[in-house]
PDB file of C-alpha atoms in Angstrom:
ATOM      1  CA  UNK A  15      -0.294  -0.353  -0.074  1.00  0.00           C
ATOM      2  CA  UNK A  16       1.255   3.753  -0.628  1.00  0.00           C
ATOM      3  CA  UNK A  17       1.951   5.965   1.762  1.00  0.00           C
ATOM      4  CA  UNK A  18      -0.287   9.232   2.413  1.00  0.00           C
ATOM      5  CA  UNK A  19       1.441  12.711   4.031  1.00  0.00           C
ATOM      6  CA  UNK A  20      -0.920  14.721   6.223  1.00  0.00           C
ATOM      7  CA  UNK A  21      -0.504  18.346   7.098  1.00  0.00           C
ATOM      8  CA  UNK A  22      -3.113  19.897   8.987  1.00  0.00           C
ATOM      9  CA  UNK A  23      -3.381  23.853   7.823  1.00  0.00           C
ATOM     10  CA  UNK A  24      -6.576  25.529   9.594  1.00  0.00           C
ATOM     11  CA  UNK A  25      -7.597  25.441  12.648  1.00  0.00           C
ATOM     12  CA  UNK A  26      -9.705  22.767  15.039  1.00  0.00           C
ATOM     13  CA  UNK A  27     -11.234  25.748  16.491  1.00  0.00           C
ATOM     14  CA  UNK A  28     -15.190  25.394  16.213  1.00  0.00           C
ATOM     15  CA  UNK A  29     -14.797  22.163  14.790  1.00  0.00           C
ATOM     16  CA  UNK A  30     -16.917  19.421  16.214  1.00  0.00           C
ATOM     17  CA  UNK A  31     -15.682  16.955  18.431  1.00  0.00           C
ATOM     18  CA  UNK A  32     -15.285  14.418  16.448  1.00  0.00           C
ATOM     19  CA  UNK A  33     -13.832  16.550  13.451  1.00  0.00           C
ATOM     20  CA  UNK A  34     -11.110  16.846  16.660  1.00  0.00           C
ATOM     21  CA  UNK A  35     -10.600  13.073  17.406  1.00  0.00           C
ATOM     22  CA  UNK A  36      -9.928  12.579  13.831  1.00  0.00           C
ATOM     23  CA  UNK A  37      -7.175  15.079  14.063  1.00  0.00           C
ATOM     24  CA  UNK A  38      -6.051  13.649  17.726  1.00  0.00           C
ATOM     25  CA  UNK A  39      -6.185   9.556  16.008  1.00  0.00           C
ATOM     26  CA  UNK A  40      -4.321  11.199  13.078  1.00  0.00           C
ATOM     27  CA  UNK A  41      -1.966  12.911  14.839  1.00  0.00           C
ATOM     28  CA  UNK A  42      -2.198  16.275  13.931  1.00  0.00           C
ATOM     29  CA  UNK A  43      -3.610  18.890  16.081  1.00  0.00           C
ATOM     30  CA  UNK A  44      -1.190  22.205  15.754  1.00  0.00           C
ATOM     31  CA  UNK A  45      -1.243  23.469  12.476  1.00  0.00           C
ATOM     32  CA  UNK A  46       1.567  22.973  10.733  1.00  0.00           C
ATOM     33  CA  UNK A  47       1.790  19.187  11.974  1.00  0.00           C
ATOM     34  CA  UNK A  48       2.627  16.716   9.838  1.00  0.00           C
ATOM     35  CA  UNK A  49       2.168  12.974  10.073  1.00  0.00           C
ATOM     36  CA  UNK A  50       1.928   9.989   7.567  1.00  0.00           C
ATOM     37  CA  UNK A  51       0.245   7.038   7.309  1.00  0.00           C
ATOM     38  CA  UNK A  52      -0.171   3.366   4.561  1.00  0.00           C
ATOM     39  CA  UNK A  53      -3.424   4.173   3.314  1.00  0.00           C
ATOM     40  CA  UNK A  54      -6.463   2.074   4.271  1.00  0.00           C
ATOM     41  CA  UNK A  55     -10.166   2.892   3.748  1.00  0.00           C
ATOM     42  CA  UNK A  56     -10.410   3.493   7.646  1.00  0.00           C
ATOM     43  CA  UNK A  57      -7.654   6.608   6.982  1.00  0.00           C
ATOM     44  CA  UNK A  58      -9.956   7.231   3.628  1.00  0.00           C
ATOM     45  CA  UNK A  59     -12.607   7.910   5.794  1.00  0.00           C
ATOM     46  CA  UNK A  60     -11.079  10.000   9.083  1.00  0.00           C
ATOM     47  CA  UNK A  61      -9.395  12.572   6.280  1.00  0.00           C
ATOM     48  CA  UNK A  62     -12.815  12.767   4.840  1.00  0.00           C
ATOM     49  CA  UNK A  63     -13.608  13.991   7.947  1.00  0.00           C
ATOM     50  CA  UNK A  64     -11.460  16.184   8.264  1.00  0.00           C
ATOM     51  CA  UNK A  65     -10.513  17.354   4.631  1.00  0.00           C
ATOM     52  CA  UNK A  66     -11.573  21.584   5.501  1.00  0.00           C
ATOM     53  CA  UNK A  67      -8.825  21.452   7.849  1.00  0.00           C
ATOM     54  CA  UNK A  68      -5.621  18.856   5.936  1.00  0.00           C
ATOM     55  CA  UNK A  69      -3.884  18.967   2.777  1.00  0.00           C
ATOM     56  CA  UNK A  70      -2.900  15.924   2.048  1.00  0.00           C
ATOM     57  CA  UNK A  71       0.121  13.925  -0.060  1.00  0.00           C
ATOM     58  CA  UNK A  72       2.899  12.078  -0.773  1.00  0.00           C
ATOM     59  CA  UNK A  73       5.445  11.439   1.703  1.00  0.00           C
ATOM     60  CA  UNK A  74       8.346  12.973   0.988  1.00  0.00           C
TER      61      UNK A  74
END
């Protein structure tokens, strides 16, 4: 499977509790934080929940 890199680009202020939980599970929480995970259906669902807060790309 390919890896997916995530970078938080917007604040979680005003986000729902579910969106905050998704950010925590993605090891994000502050603007500028990055993390990388193997691609999976679970990951895609979490990304969909916070797509307006993160940028998705390939790891460097």
